[in-house]
Amino acid sequence: EIGSGRITCSCAKEVEECMNLNDRILAIREGGQTQRCHTMQYLGPYNVAIHSYNALNLLLLLYPGNPSLNLIKAVQWHDTPERWTGDVPTPAKMASLKLREQLNEIEHDVLVALGVGNLLNDLTPKERNWLDAVDLLELYIWSIEQIEMGNRTIGPLVAQIEIIFGNRGSKTPRELYEVYENFQWKRTP
């Protein structure tokens, strides 16, 4: 049972016994309402649904050819488990391997319980790089939007993202890195 703070489904075969389709739909919708970057002050709403929508748009606009359905699902639902774990800041996960491993395990169990299975584990290395890169690029663009709207408190986040992009090196697909390097915020007409 997800709502009690315990995940009792441990494999995809048990999903039907854990949650019916209606409950899974409602749980995934709730997952989209989870606030991102909650440890920072920012302007306007920024939740998992907004982030996932924007990350998916980046994937669909930039991926050469057609991305696999599994990659599309992974981009759409990768942060849904944060409804139950919270959006634990990256610095905390980087500071503790044990915390990161436990969160990964819980998030995997949530995805299984929601009936979307092992979608993150089923990605190819190339697809995983795309997921990680669109996730990061979306956060970067959101951060630049925040700064352009006058929120200077986001500056340290942009600096962290720049370090992460630098450390990713060739793992970042060229198409995404070019957008990162050349991105300029402006209001569309």
XYZ file of C-alpha atoms in Angstrom:
189
model
C 0.000 0.000 0.000
C 1.538 3.258 -1.073
C -0.570 5.702 0.915
C 0.466 4.264 4.279
C 4.124 5.090 3.641
C 4.913 1.416 2.989
C 5.266 -0.127 -0.422
C 4.012 -3.690 -0.244
C 4.106 -4.537 -3.957
C 7.490 -5.960 -4.761
C 6.928 -7.206 -8.286
C 4.883 -6.235 -11.317
C 2.780 -9.416 -11.130
C 1.307 -8.217 -7.839
C 0.180 -4.814 -9.157
C -3.405 -5.834 -9.764
C -3.618 -7.076 -6.175
C -2.115 -3.859 -4.781
C -3.952 -1.165 -6.682
C -6.790 -1.211 -9.160
C -6.575 0.902 -12.305
C -8.606 3.755 -10.823
C -6.279 3.977 -7.801
C -3.222 3.913 -10.038
C -4.612 6.738 -12.190
C -5.321 8.841 -9.109
C -1.900 8.092 -7.600
C -0.068 9.100 -10.788
C -2.092 12.336 -10.933
C -1.147 13.045 -7.306
C 2.478 12.385 -8.205
C 2.332 15.219 -10.717
C 1.301 17.667 -7.993
C 4.504 17.164 -5.969
C 6.420 20.422 -5.665
C 9.930 20.442 -7.079
C 12.840 22.445 -5.674
C 10.889 22.952 -2.455
C 14.038 23.934 -0.545
C 14.368 27.094 -2.700
C 12.325 30.216 -3.126
C 10.929 30.554 -6.626
C 8.293 32.361 -8.620
C 5.153 30.583 -9.794
C 4.316 26.903 -9.633
C 6.875 24.186 -10.360
C 5.687 20.666 -9.806
C 6.470 17.230 -11.218
C 3.701 17.550 -13.832
C 5.093 20.832 -15.179
C 8.650 19.457 -15.147
C 7.676 16.186 -16.833
C 5.632 17.948 -19.517
C 8.534 20.249 -20.332
C 11.125 17.441 -20.237
C 8.967 15.322 -22.535
C 8.664 18.234 -24.966
C 12.461 18.557 -25.016
C 12.761 14.853 -25.769
C 10.209 15.004 -28.578
C 11.755 18.131 -30.109
C 15.397 17.072 -29.891
C 15.588 13.284 -30.168
C 16.827 12.207 -33.614
C 14.127 10.051 -35.151
C 11.471 8.673 -32.841
C 12.197 7.894 -29.182
C 11.016 4.518 -27.920
C 7.728 4.323 -26.074
C 9.674 3.147 -23.015
C 11.832 6.314 -23.069
C 8.743 8.495 -23.461
C 7.124 6.785 -20.462
C 10.328 7.102 -18.433
C 10.547 10.844 -19.086
C 6.856 11.271 -18.263
C 6.834 9.242 -15.044
C 10.415 9.277 -13.707
C 9.639 11.698 -10.862
C 6.121 10.471 -10.005
C 7.407 8.514 -6.960
C 8.401 11.818 -5.360
C 4.776 12.018 -4.218
C 5.833 9.428 -1.611
C 9.531 10.214 -1.159
C 9.509 13.958 -1.628
C 11.874 15.759 -3.972
C 15.056 15.017 -2.058
C 17.651 17.604 -3.124
C 20.504 16.268 -5.266
C 23.198 17.452 -2.826
C 21.688 15.192 -0.145
C 21.659 12.218 -2.506
C 25.227 12.921 -3.582
C 26.384 13.193 0.032
C 25.009 9.786 0.969
C 25.303 6.749 -1.271
C 23.115 4.831 1.197
C 20.350 7.456 0.989
C 20.541 7.497 -2.826
C 20.327 3.689 -3.017
C 17.376 3.554 -0.615
C 15.520 6.275 -2.524
C 16.150 4.474 -5.809
C 14.750 1.268 -4.316
C 11.652 2.978 -2.917
C 11.041 4.874 -6.160
C 11.361 1.641 -8.154
C 8.844 -0.070 -5.841
C 6.436 2.853 -6.250
C 6.662 2.681 -10.043
C 5.985 -1.054 -9.911
C 3.028 -0.532 -7.584
C 1.649 2.120 -9.943
C 1.720 -0.380 -12.763
C 4.408 1.301 -14.861
C 6.902 -1.428 -14.045
C 10.621 -1.388 -14.485
C 10.646 1.356 -17.066
C 13.800 3.010 -15.690
C 15.688 -0.296 -15.495
C 14.582 -1.251 -19.001
C 16.204 1.783 -20.651
C 19.230 1.252 -22.861
C 22.381 3.185 -21.856
C 21.657 5.680 -24.666
C 18.081 6.132 -23.451
C 19.244 6.576 -19.848
C 21.587 9.322 -21.022
C 18.700 11.004 -22.811
C 16.470 10.777 -19.742
C 19.146 12.207 -17.455
C 20.031 14.958 -19.925
C 16.452 16.133 -20.662
C 15.771 16.048 -16.919
C 18.765 18.301 -16.286
C 18.173 20.556 -19.308
C 14.575 21.153 -18.258
C 15.742 22.179 -14.777
C 18.362 24.456 -16.344
C 15.822 26.193 -18.587
C 13.413 26.595 -15.657
C 16.258 28.111 -13.611
C 17.131 30.584 -16.370
C 13.445 31.553 -16.593
C 13.459 32.188 -12.847
C 16.514 34.436 -13.104
C 15.057 36.309 -16.082
C 11.909 36.965 -14.037
C 14.064 38.495 -11.309
C 14.639 35.553 -8.955
C 18.351 35.873 -8.237
C 18.210 33.256 -5.484
C 18.355 30.538 -8.170
C 21.897 31.503 -9.235
C 23.584 28.795 -7.120
C 21.350 26.148 -8.724
C 22.439 27.272 -12.195
C 26.070 26.997 -11.069
C 25.430 23.419 -9.838
C 23.750 22.488 -13.118
C 26.692 23.879 -15.080
C 29.069 21.709 -13.045
C 26.885 18.640 -13.628
C 26.739 19.295 -17.386
C 30.513 19.688 -17.368
C 30.986 16.425 -15.474
C 28.623 14.495 -17.778
C 30.923 15.079 -20.748
C 30.106 12.807 -23.685
C 27.164 11.226 -21.828
C 25.047 14.239 -22.768
C 23.608 13.778 -26.259
C 24.982 16.386 -28.660
C 21.491 17.688 -29.509
C 20.802 18.480 -25.852
C 24.235 19.913 -25.128
C 23.894 22.339 -28.042
C 20.616 23.634 -26.610
C 22.245 23.970 -23.184
C 25.226 25.887 -24.608
C 23.154 28.205 -26.814
C 19.995 28.694 -24.780
C 18.768 32.274 -24.573
C 15.612 33.087 -22.703
C 13.072 35.490 -24.158
C 9.330 35.878 -24.233
C 7.817 34.395 -27.363
C 5.694 36.798 -29.429
